[in-house]
Amino acid sequence: MLKNVTIRNSKTTDIASLETLYPAAFPDEDLLPVVRGLLNEEKPVLSLVAISGDDVVGHVAFSLCTVGPRKIPAGLLAPLCVSPGCQKQGVGTALVEDGFQRLREKDIAHVLVLGDPEYYGRFGFLPETDIAPPYPMPEEWRDAWQSVTLHDSEAPPYGVLEVPAIWKDPKLWGP
């Protein structure tokens, strides 16, 4: 991993750094409205930054959601971003693993993600069929809807993922 990286909860003072980080890492996507919305969300969001020296070099957010009629607590991992100059050095892995640990401490057993199966598979994510995303997705994205179980729970959740307001835009769930 990149040396001298620390992970901490994000602060409102980090937004300026995130507004530089996301366009650099994702030049073809405008994720800033989602990032700003998550940081201002009324529902709890676990938002972590990776710091190297004085610089924010990575960010991850886990929105706290519920699943199905039993309202089982779950996390939605999105977005995840690492500075282009720091990619492939373990920063993203450290952010996700730190987030998983913090979610375990909150007794959240399940995390979902819509993302690259090859990348997220390294964290144990597998295609999800029992928990539906909040909006229909294209069939070609089916394997990108994934989940991981962080610890045993009484019964696996099933049903539709109930998401915070920022994720209730159907455009975020399709091409």
Coordinates of N, CA, C and O in Angstrom, one line a residue:
M1 N 0.8 -1.2 0.0 CA 0.0 0.0 0.0 C 0.9 1.2 0.0 O 2.0 1.2 0.5
L2 N 0.3 2.3 -0.5 CA 1.0 3.6 -0.5 C 1.4 3.9 0.9 O 0.6 3.7 1.8
K3 N 2.6 4.4 1.1 CA 3.1 4.6 2.5 C 2.4 5.9 3.1 O 2.1 6.8 2.4
N4 N 2.3 5.9 4.4 CA 1.8 7.0 5.1 C 0.4 7.4 4.8 O 0.1 8.6 4.7
V5 N -0.4 6.4 4.5 CA -1.8 6.7 4.2 C -2.6 6.4 5.5 O -2.5 5.4 6.1
T6 N -3.5 7.3 5.9 CA -4.4 7.1 7.0 C -5.8 7.2 6.5 O -6.1 7.9 5.5
I7 N -6.7 6.5 7.1 CA -8.1 6.6 6.7 C -8.9 7.1 7.9 O -8.7 6.7 9.1
R8 N -9.8 8.1 7.6 CA -10.6 8.7 8.6 C -12.0 9.0 8.0 O -12.2 9.0 6.8
N9 N -12.9 9.3 8.9 CA -14.2 9.8 8.5 C -14.0 11.1 7.7 O -13.1 11.9 8.1
S10 N -14.8 11.3 6.6 CA -14.7 12.5 5.9 C -15.3 13.7 6.7 O -16.1 13.4 7.6
K11 N -14.8 14.9 6.4 CA -15.3 16.1 7.0 C -15.8 17.0 5.9 O -15.5 16.9 4.7
T12 N -16.7 17.9 6.3 CA -17.2 18.9 5.3 C -16.0 19.7 4.7 O -16.1 20.1 3.5
T13 N -14.9 19.8 5.3 CA -13.8 20.5 4.8 C -13.1 19.7 3.7 O -12.3 20.2 2.9
D14 N -13.4 18.4 3.5 CA -12.9 17.6 2.5 C -13.5 17.8 1.1 O -13.0 17.3 0.1
I15 N -14.7 18.4 1.1 CA -15.4 18.5 -0.2 C -14.6 19.1 -1.3 O -14.7 18.7 -2.4
A16 N -13.8 20.2 -1.0 CA -13.0 20.8 -2.1 C -12.1 19.8 -2.7 O -11.9 19.7 -3.9
S17 N -11.4 19.0 -1.8 CA -10.5 17.9 -2.3 C -11.3 16.9 -3.2 O -10.8 16.4 -4.2
L18 N -12.5 16.5 -2.7 CA -13.3 15.5 -3.4 C -13.7 16.1 -4.8 O -13.8 15.3 -5.8
E19 N -14.0 17.4 -4.8 CA -14.4 18.0 -6.1 C -13.3 18.0 -7.1 O -13.5 18.2 -8.3
T20 N -12.0 17.8 -6.7 CA -10.9 17.7 -7.6 C -10.6 16.2 -7.9 O -10.3 15.8 -9.0
L21 N -10.7 15.4 -6.8 CA -10.4 14.0 -7.0 C -11.3 13.2 -7.9 O -10.8 12.5 -8.8
Y22 N -12.6 13.4 -7.8 CA -13.6 12.6 -8.7 C -13.4 12.9 -10.1 O -13.3 12.0 -10.9
P23 N -13.4 14.2 -10.6 CA -13.2 14.4 -12.0 C -11.9 13.9 -12.5 O -11.8 13.5 -13.7
A24 N -10.8 13.9 -11.7 CA -9.5 13.4 -12.1 C -9.6 11.8 -12.3 O -9.0 11.3 -13.3
A25 N -10.3 11.2 -11.4 CA -10.4 9.7 -11.5 C -11.4 9.2 -12.5 O -11.3 8.2 -13.1
F26 N -12.5 10.0 -12.7 CA -13.6 9.6 -13.6 C -13.9 10.8 -14.5 O -14.9 11.5 -14.4
P27 N -13.0 11.0 -15.5 CA -13.2 12.2 -16.4 C -14.5 12.1 -17.2 O -15.0 13.2 -17.7
D28 N -15.0 10.9 -17.4 CA -16.2 10.8 -18.3 C -17.5 10.7 -17.5 O -18.5 10.5 -18.1
E29 N -17.4 10.8 -16.2 CA -18.6 10.7 -15.4 C -18.7 11.9 -14.4 O -17.7 12.3 -13.9
D30 N -19.9 12.4 -14.2 CA -20.0 13.5 -13.2 C -20.6 12.9 -12.0 O -21.9 12.9 -11.8
L31 N -19.8 12.5 -11.1 CA -20.2 11.9 -9.8 C -20.4 12.9 -8.7 O -20.8 12.6 -7.6
L32 N -20.0 14.2 -9.0 CA -20.0 15.2 -7.9 C -21.4 15.4 -7.3 O -21.5 15.6 -6.1
P33 N -22.4 15.5 -8.1 CA -23.8 15.6 -7.5 C -24.1 14.5 -6.5 O -24.6 14.8 -5.4
V34 N -23.7 13.3 -6.8 CA -23.9 12.2 -5.8 C -23.1 12.4 -4.6 O -23.6 12.2 -3.5
V35 N -21.8 12.7 -4.8 CA -20.9 12.8 -3.7 C -21.4 14.0 -2.7 O -21.5 13.8 -1.5
R36 N -21.7 15.1 -3.3 CA -22.2 16.2 -2.5 C -23.5 15.8 -1.8 O -23.7 16.1 -0.6
G37 N -24.4 15.1 -2.5 CA -25.7 14.7 -1.9 C -25.4 13.7 -0.8 O -26.1 13.8 0.3
L38 N -24.5 12.8 -0.9 CA -24.2 11.9 0.2 C -23.7 12.6 1.4 O -24.0 12.3 2.5
L39 N -22.8 13.5 1.2 CA -22.2 14.3 2.3 C -23.2 15.1 3.0 O -23.0 15.5 4.2
N40 N -24.3 15.5 2.3 CA -25.4 16.3 2.9 C -26.6 15.5 3.2 O -27.6 16.1 3.7
E41 N -26.6 14.2 3.0 CA -27.7 13.3 3.2 C -28.2 13.3 4.7 O -27.3 13.3 5.6
E42 N -29.5 13.3 4.9 CA -30.0 13.3 6.3 C -29.8 11.9 6.9 O -29.6 11.7 8.0
K43 N -30.0 10.9 6.0 CA -29.8 9.5 6.5 C -28.3 9.3 6.7 O -27.5 9.8 6.0
P44 N -28.0 8.4 7.6 CA -26.5 8.2 7.9 C -25.8 7.6 6.7 O -26.3 6.7 6.0
V45 N -24.6 8.1 6.4 CA -23.7 7.6 5.4 C -22.4 7.5 6.1 O -21.9 8.4 6.8
L46 N -21.7 6.3 5.8 CA -20.4 6.2 6.3 C -19.5 6.7 5.1 O -19.5 6.1 4.0
S47 N -18.8 7.8 5.3 CA -18.0 8.4 4.3 C -16.5 8.4 4.8 O -16.3 9.1 5.8
L48 N -15.6 7.8 4.1 CA -14.2 7.7 4.5 C -13.3 8.3 3.5 O -13.6 8.2 2.3
V49 N -12.2 8.9 3.9 CA -11.2 9.4 3.0 C -9.9 8.8 3.4 O -9.6 8.5 4.6
A50 N -9.0 8.6 2.4 CA -7.7 8.2 2.6 C -6.8 9.5 2.4 O -6.9 10.2 1.4
I51 N -5.9 9.7 3.4 CA -5.1 10.9 3.4 C -3.6 10.4 3.3 O -3.2 9.5 4.0
S52 N -2.9 11.1 2.4 CA -1.4 10.9 2.3 C -0.8 12.3 2.4 O -1.1 13.2 1.5
G53 N 0.0 12.5 3.4 CA 0.5 13.8 3.7 C -0.7 14.8 4.0 O -1.5 14.5 4.9
D54 N -0.9 15.8 3.2 CA -2.0 16.7 3.4 C -3.1 16.5 2.4 O -4.0 17.3 2.3
D55 N -2.9 15.5 1.5 CA -3.8 15.3 0.4 C -4.8 14.2 0.6 O -4.5 13.1 1.1
V56 N -6.0 14.4 0.1 CA -7.0 13.4 0.1 C -6.8 12.6 -1.2 O -6.8 13.2 -2.3
V57 N -6.4 11.3 -1.1 CA -6.1 10.5 -2.2 C -7.1 9.4 -2.5 O -7.0 8.7 -3.5
G58 N -8.2 9.3 -1.7 CA -9.2 8.3 -1.9 C -10.4 8.6 -1.1 O -10.4 9.4 -0.1
H59 N -11.6 8.1 -1.6 CA -12.8 8.3 -0.9 C -13.7 7.1 -1.1 O -13.7 6.5 -2.2
V60 N -14.5 6.7 -0.1 CA -15.5 5.7 -0.3 C -16.7 6.1 0.6 O -16.5 6.7 1.6
A61 N -17.9 5.8 0.1 CA -19.1 6.0 0.8 C -19.9 4.7 0.9 O -20.0 4.0 -0.1
F62 N -20.5 4.5 2.0 CA -21.5 3.4 2.3 C -22.8 4.0 2.8 O -22.8 4.5 3.9
S63 N -23.8 4.0 1.9 CA -25.1 4.5 2.4 C -25.8 3.4 3.2 O -25.8 2.2 2.8
L64 N -26.4 3.8 4.3 CA -27.1 2.9 5.1 C -28.5 2.7 4.6 O -29.2 3.7 4.5
C65 N -28.9 1.5 4.3 CA -30.1 1.2 3.6 C -30.8 0.1 4.4 O -30.3 -0.4 5.4
T66 N -32.0 -0.3 3.9 CA -32.7 -1.5 4.4 C -33.1 -2.3 3.3 O -33.3 -1.9 2.1
V67 N -33.4 -3.6 3.6 CA -33.8 -4.6 2.6 C -35.1 -5.2 3.0 O -35.3 -5.7 4.1
G68 N -36.1 -5.2 2.0 CA -37.3 -5.9 2.1 C -38.2 -5.6 3.2 O -38.1 -4.6 3.9
P69 N -39.2 -6.5 3.3 CA -40.3 -6.2 4.3 C -39.8 -6.2 5.8 O -40.4 -5.6 6.6
R70 N -38.7 -6.9 6.0 CA -38.2 -7.0 7.4 C -37.3 -5.8 7.7 O -36.8 -5.7 8.8
K71 N -37.0 -5.0 6.7 CA -36.2 -3.8 6.9 C -34.8 -4.2 7.5 O -34.3 -3.5 8.5
I72 N -34.2 -5.2 6.9 CA -32.9 -5.6 7.4 C -31.8 -4.5 7.0 O -31.8 -4.1 5.9
P73 N -31.0 -4.1 8.0 CA -30.0 -3.1 7.6 C -29.0 -3.6 6.6 O -28.6 -4.8 6.7
A74 N -28.6 -2.8 5.7 CA -27.6 -3.1 4.7 C -26.8 -1.9 4.3 O -27.3 -0.7 4.6
G75 N -25.7 -2.0 3.7 CA -24.9 -0.9 3.2 C -24.9 -1.0 1.7 O -24.9 -2.0 1.1
L76 N -24.8 0.2 1.0 CA -24.6 0.3 -0.4 C -23.3 1.0 -0.6 O -23.1 2.2 -0.2
L77 N -22.3 0.3 -1.2 CA -21.0 0.8 -1.4 C -21.0 1.6 -2.7 O -21.2 1.1 -3.8
A78 N -20.9 2.9 -2.6 CA -20.8 3.8 -3.8 C -20.8 5.2 -3.4 O -21.5 5.6 -2.4
P79 N -20.0 6.0 -4.0 CA -18.9 5.7 -4.9 C -17.6 5.3 -4.2 O -17.5 5.6 -3.0
L80 N -16.7 4.8 -4.9 CA -15.3 4.6 -4.5 C -14.4 5.2 -5.5 O -14.6 5.1 -6.7
C81 N -13.4 6.0 -5.0 CA -12.6 6.7 -5.9 C -11.1 6.8 -5.3 O -11.0 7.0 -4.1
V82 N -10.1 6.6 -6.2 CA -8.7 6.8 -5.8 C -8.1 7.7 -6.8 O -8.3 7.6 -8.0
S83 N -7.3 8.6 -6.3 CA -6.5 9.5 -7.2 C -5.7 8.7 -8.2 O -5.1 7.6 -7.9
P84 N -5.8 9.1 -9.5 CA -5.1 8.3 -10.5 C -3.6 8.0 -10.2 O -3.1 6.9 -10.5
G85 N -2.9 8.9 -9.6 CA -1.5 8.7 -9.2 C -1.3 7.7 -8.1 O -0.2 7.3 -7.8
C86 N -2.4 7.3 -7.4 CA -2.3 6.4 -6.2 C -3.0 5.1 -6.5 O -3.1 4.2 -5.6
Q87 N -3.5 4.9 -7.7 CA -4.2 3.6 -8.0 C -3.3 2.5 -8.1 O -2.1 2.6 -8.3
K88 N -3.8 1.3 -7.8 CA -3.0 0.0 -7.8 C -2.0 0.0 -6.7 O -0.9 -0.6 -6.9
Q89 N -2.2 0.8 -5.6 CA -1.3 0.8 -4.5 C -2.0 0.4 -3.2 O -1.4 0.7 -2.1
G90 N -3.2 -0.1 -3.3 CA -3.9 -0.6 -2.1 C -4.7 0.4 -1.4 O -5.3 0.1 -0.4
V91 N -4.9 1.6 -1.9 CA -5.7 2.6 -1.3 C -7.2 2.2 -1.3 O -7.9 2.3 -0.3
G92 N -7.7 1.8 -2.5 CA -9.1 1.4 -2.6 C -9.4 0.2 -1.7 O -10.4 0.2 -1.0
T93 N -8.5 -0.7 -1.7 CA -8.6 -1.9 -0.8 C -8.7 -1.5 0.7 O -9.6 -1.9 1.4
A94 N -7.8 -0.6 1.1 CA -7.8 -0.1 2.5 C -9.1 0.6 2.8 O -9.6 0.4 3.9
L95 N -9.6 1.4 1.9 CA -10.9 2.1 2.2 C -12.0 1.2 2.3 O -12.8 1.3 3.3
V96 N -12.1 0.2 1.4 CA -13.2 -0.8 1.5 C -13.1 -1.6 2.7 O -14.1 -1.8 3.5
E97 N -11.9 -2.1 3.0 CA -11.8 -3.0 4.2 C -12.0 -2.2 5.5 O -12.7 -2.8 6.4
D98 N -11.6 -1.0 5.6 CA -11.9 -0.2 6.8 C -13.4 0.0 6.9 O -14.0 -0.1 8.0
G99 N -14.0 0.3 5.8 CA -15.5 0.5 5.8 C -16.2 -0.8 6.2 O -17.2 -0.7 7.0
F100 N -15.8 -1.9 5.7 CA -16.4 -3.2 6.2 C -16.3 -3.3 7.7 O -17.2 -3.8 8.3
Q101 N -15.1 -3.0 8.2 CA -14.9 -3.2 9.7 C -15.9 -2.3 10.4 O -16.5 -2.7 11.4
R102 N -16.0 -1.0 10.0 CA -16.9 -0.1 10.7 C -18.3 -0.5 10.5 O -19.1 -0.3 11.5
L103 N -18.7 -1.1 9.4 CA -20.1 -1.6 9.2 C -20.3 -2.8 10.1 O -21.4 -2.9 10.7
R104 N -19.4 -3.7 10.3 CA -19.5 -4.8 11.2 C -19.8 -4.3 12.6 O -20.6 -4.9 13.4
E105 N -19.0 -3.3 13.0 CA -19.2 -2.7 14.4 C -20.6 -2.1 14.5 O -21.1 -2.0 15.7
K106 N -21.3 -1.7 13.4 CA -22.7 -1.2 13.5 C -23.7 -2.4 13.3 O -24.8 -2.1 13.1
D107 N -23.2 -3.6 13.3 CA -24.0 -4.8 13.1 C -24.7 -4.9 11.8 O -25.8 -5.4 11.7
I108 N -24.0 -4.4 10.7 CA -24.5 -4.5 9.4 C -23.9 -5.6 8.7 O -22.6 -5.7 8.6
A109 N -24.7 -6.6 8.3 CA -24.1 -7.9 7.8 C -24.0 -7.9 6.3 O -23.3 -8.8 5.8
H110 N -24.7 -7.1 5.6 CA -24.7 -7.2 4.1 C -24.4 -5.9 3.5 O -24.9 -4.8 3.9
V111 N -23.6 -5.9 2.4 CA -23.2 -4.8 1.6 C -23.4 -5.1 0.2 O -23.1 -6.2 -0.3
L112 N -24.0 -4.1 -0.5 CA -24.3 -4.3 -2.0 C -23.5 -3.3 -2.7 O -23.2 -2.2 -2.2
V113 N -23.3 -3.6 -4.0 CA -22.6 -2.7 -4.9 C -23.0 -3.0 -6.3 O -23.4 -4.1 -6.7
L114 N -23.1 -1.9 -7.1 CA -23.3 -2.0 -8.6 C -21.9 -1.6 -9.2 O -21.6 -0.5 -9.2
G115 N -21.2 -2.6 -9.6 CA -19.8 -2.4 -10.1 C -19.2 -3.5 -10.8 O -19.8 -4.6 -11.0
D116 N -17.9 -3.4 -11.2 CA -17.2 -4.3 -11.9 C -17.0 -5.6 -11.1 O -16.3 -5.6 -10.0
P117 N -17.5 -6.7 -11.5 CA -17.4 -8.0 -10.8 C -15.9 -8.4 -10.5 O -15.6 -8.9 -9.5
E118 N -15.1 -8.1 -11.5 CA -13.7 -8.5 -11.4 C -13.0 -7.7 -10.2 O -12.3 -8.3 -9.4
Y119 N -13.3 -6.4 -10.1 CA -12.7 -5.6 -9.1 C -13.3 -6.0 -7.7 O -12.6 -6.2 -6.8
Y120 N -14.6 -5.9 -7.6 CA -15.3 -6.1 -6.3 C -15.3 -7.6 -5.9 O -15.4 -7.8 -4.7
G121 N -15.0 -8.5 -6.8 CA -14.9 -9.9 -6.4 C -13.8 -10.1 -5.4 O -13.8 -11.0 -4.6
R122 N -12.7 -9.3 -5.5 CA -11.6 -9.4 -4.6 C -12.0 -9.2 -3.1 O -11.2 -9.6 -2.2
F123 N -13.1 -8.6 -2.9 CA -13.6 -8.3 -1.5 C -14.7 -9.4 -1.1 O -15.2 -9.3 0.0
G124 N -14.9 -10.3 -2.0 CA -15.9 -11.4 -1.7 C -17.3 -11.1 -2.3 O -18.2 -11.9 -2.0
F125 N -17.4 -10.0 -3.0 CA -18.7 -9.8 -3.6 C -19.1 -10.8 -4.7 O -18.2 -11.3 -5.4
L126 N -20.3 -11.2 -4.7 CA -20.9 -12.2 -5.6 C -22.2 -11.7 -6.2 O -22.8 -10.9 -5.6
P127 N -22.5 -12.1 -7.4 CA -23.8 -11.7 -8.0 C -25.0 -11.9 -7.0 O -25.0 -12.9 -6.3
E128 N -25.8 -10.9 -6.9 CA -26.9 -10.9 -6.0 C -28.3 -11.1 -6.7 O -28.6 -10.5 -7.7
T129 N -29.0 -12.1 -6.2 CA -30.3 -12.4 -6.9 C -31.5 -12.3 -5.9 O -32.6 -12.2 -6.3
D130 N -31.2 -12.3 -4.6 CA -32.3 -12.2 -3.6 C -32.7 -10.8 -3.2 O -33.8 -10.6 -2.7
I131 N -31.8 -9.9 -3.5 CA -32.0 -8.5 -3.1 C -32.1 -7.7 -4.5 O -31.1 -7.7 -5.2
A132 N -33.2 -7.1 -4.7 CA -33.4 -6.3 -6.0 C -32.9 -4.9 -5.8 O -33.1 -4.3 -4.8
P133 N -32.3 -4.3 -6.8 CA -32.0 -2.9 -6.8 C -33.3 -2.1 -6.8 O -34.3 -2.6 -7.1
P134 N -33.2 -0.8 -6.4 CA -34.4 0.0 -6.3 C -35.1 0.2 -7.7 O -36.3 0.6 -7.7
Y135 N -34.3 0.1 -8.8 CA -34.9 0.3 -10.1 C -34.4 -0.8 -11.0 O -33.3 -1.4 -10.8
P136 N -35.2 -1.2 -12.0 CA -34.7 -2.2 -13.0 C -33.4 -1.8 -13.7 O -33.2 -0.6 -13.9
M137 N -32.6 -2.8 -13.9 CA -31.3 -2.5 -14.6 C -31.3 -3.3 -15.9 O -32.0 -4.3 -16.0
P138 N -30.4 -2.8 -16.8 CA -30.3 -3.6 -18.0 C -29.8 -5.0 -17.8 O -29.0 -5.2 -16.8
E139 N -30.2 -5.9 -18.5 CA -29.8 -7.3 -18.3 C -28.3 -7.5 -18.4 O -27.7 -8.3 -17.6
E140 N -27.6 -6.7 -19.2 CA -26.2 -6.8 -19.3 C -25.5 -6.4 -18.1 O -24.3 -6.6 -17.9
W141 N -26.2 -5.7 -17.2 CA -25.6 -5.3 -15.9 C -25.8 -6.3 -14.8 O -25.4 -6.1 -13.7
R142 N -26.5 -7.3 -15.1 CA -27.0 -8.3 -14.1 C -25.9 -8.7 -13.1 O -26.0 -8.8 -11.9
D143 N -24.7 -9.1 -13.7 CA -23.6 -9.6 -12.9 C -22.9 -8.5 -12.1 O -22.2 -8.8 -11.1
A144 N -23.2 -7.2 -12.4 CA -22.6 -6.1 -11.7 C -23.3 -5.8 -10.4 O -22.8 -5.1 -9.5
W145 N -24.6 -6.3 -10.2 CA -25.3 -6.1 -9.0 C -24.8 -7.3 -8.1 O -25.1 -8.4 -8.3
Q146 N -24.1 -6.9 -7.0 CA -23.4 -7.9 -6.2 C -23.6 -7.6 -4.7 O -23.9 -6.4 -4.3
S147 N -23.4 -8.6 -3.9 CA -23.4 -8.4 -2.4 C -22.3 -9.2 -1.8 O -21.8 -10.2 -2.4
V148 N -22.0 -8.8 -0.6 CA -21.1 -9.6 0.3 C -21.7 -9.6 1.7 O -22.3 -8.7 2.1
T149 N -21.5 -10.7 2.4 CA -21.9 -10.9 3.7 C -20.7 -10.7 4.6 O -19.7 -11.4 4.5
L150 N -20.9 -9.7 5.6 CA -19.8 -9.4 6.5 C -19.7 -10.3 7.7 O -18.7 -10.4 8.3
H151 N -20.9 -10.8 8.1 CA -20.9 -11.7 9.3 C -22.3 -12.4 9.2 O -23.2 -11.9 8.5
D152 N -22.4 -13.5 9.9 CA -23.6 -14.2 9.9 C -24.7 -13.4 10.5 O -24.5 -12.6 11.5
S153 N -25.9 -13.5 10.0 CA -27.1 -12.9 10.5 C -28.2 -13.9 10.7 O -28.0 -15.1 10.2
E154 N -29.3 -13.5 11.3 CA -30.3 -14.5 11.6 C -30.8 -15.2 10.3 O -31.0 -16.4 10.3
A155 N -31.1 -14.4 9.3 CA -31.7 -14.9 8.1 C -31.2 -14.0 7.0 O -31.2 -12.8 7.1
P156 N -30.8 -14.5 5.8 CA -30.4 -13.7 4.7 C -31.5 -12.8 4.3 O -32.7 -13.2 4.3
P157 N -31.2 -11.5 3.9 CA -32.3 -10.6 3.5 C -32.7 -10.9 2.1 O -32.0 -11.5 1.3
Y158 N -34.0 -10.5 1.8 CA -34.5 -10.7 0.5 C -35.5 -9.5 0.3 O -36.0 -8.9 1.2
G159 N -35.7 -9.2 -1.0 CA -36.6 -8.1 -1.3 C -35.9 -7.0 -2.0 O -34.8 -7.1 -2.6
V160 N -36.5 -5.8 -2.0 CA -36.0 -4.6 -2.7 C -35.1 -3.8 -1.7 O -35.5 -3.6 -0.5
L161 N -34.0 -3.3 -2.2 CA -33.1 -2.4 -1.4 C -33.8 -1.0 -1.3 O -34.1 -0.4 -2.4
E162 N -34.0 -0.6 -0.1 CA -34.6 0.7 0.1 C -33.4 1.7 0.3 O -32.6 1.5 1.3
V163 N -33.3 2.7 -0.5 CA -32.1 3.6 -0.5 C -32.5 5.0 0.0 O -33.6 5.4 -0.1
P164 N -31.4 5.7 0.4 CA -31.7 7.1 0.8 C -32.1 7.9 -0.5 O -31.8 7.5 -1.6
A165 N -32.6 9.1 -0.3 CA -33.1 10.0 -1.3 C -32.1 10.2 -2.5 O -32.5 10.2 -3.7
I166 N -30.8 10.4 -2.2 CA -29.9 10.7 -3.2 C -29.8 9.6 -4.3 O -29.5 9.8 -5.4
W167 N -30.1 8.3 -3.9 CA -30.0 7.2 -4.8 C -31.4 6.9 -5.5 O -31.5 5.9 -6.2
K168 N -32.4 7.8 -5.3 CA -33.7 7.5 -5.9 C -33.9 8.2 -7.3 O -35.0 8.5 -7.7
D169 N -32.8 8.3 -8.0 CA -32.8 8.8 -9.3 C -32.6 7.6 -10.3 O -31.5 7.0 -10.3
P170 N -33.6 7.2 -11.1 CA -33.5 6.0 -11.9 C -32.3 6.1 -12.9 O -31.7 5.1 -13.2
K171 N -31.8 7.3 -13.2 CA -30.7 7.4 -14.1 C -29.4 6.9 -13.5 O -28.4 6.5 -14.2
L172 N -29.3 6.8 -12.2 CA -28.1 6.2 -11.5 C -28.1 4.7 -11.6 O -27.1 4.1 -11.3
W173 N -29.2 4.1 -12.1 CA -29.3 2.6 -12.1 C -29.4 2.1 -13.5 O -29.7 0.9 -13.7
G174 N -29.1 2.9 -14.5 CA -29.1 2.4 -15.9 C -28.2 3.3 -16.8 O -27.7 4.3 -16.3
P175 N -28.0 2.9 -18.0 CA -27.1 3.6 -18.9 C -27.7 5.0 -19.3 O -28.8 5.3 -19.1

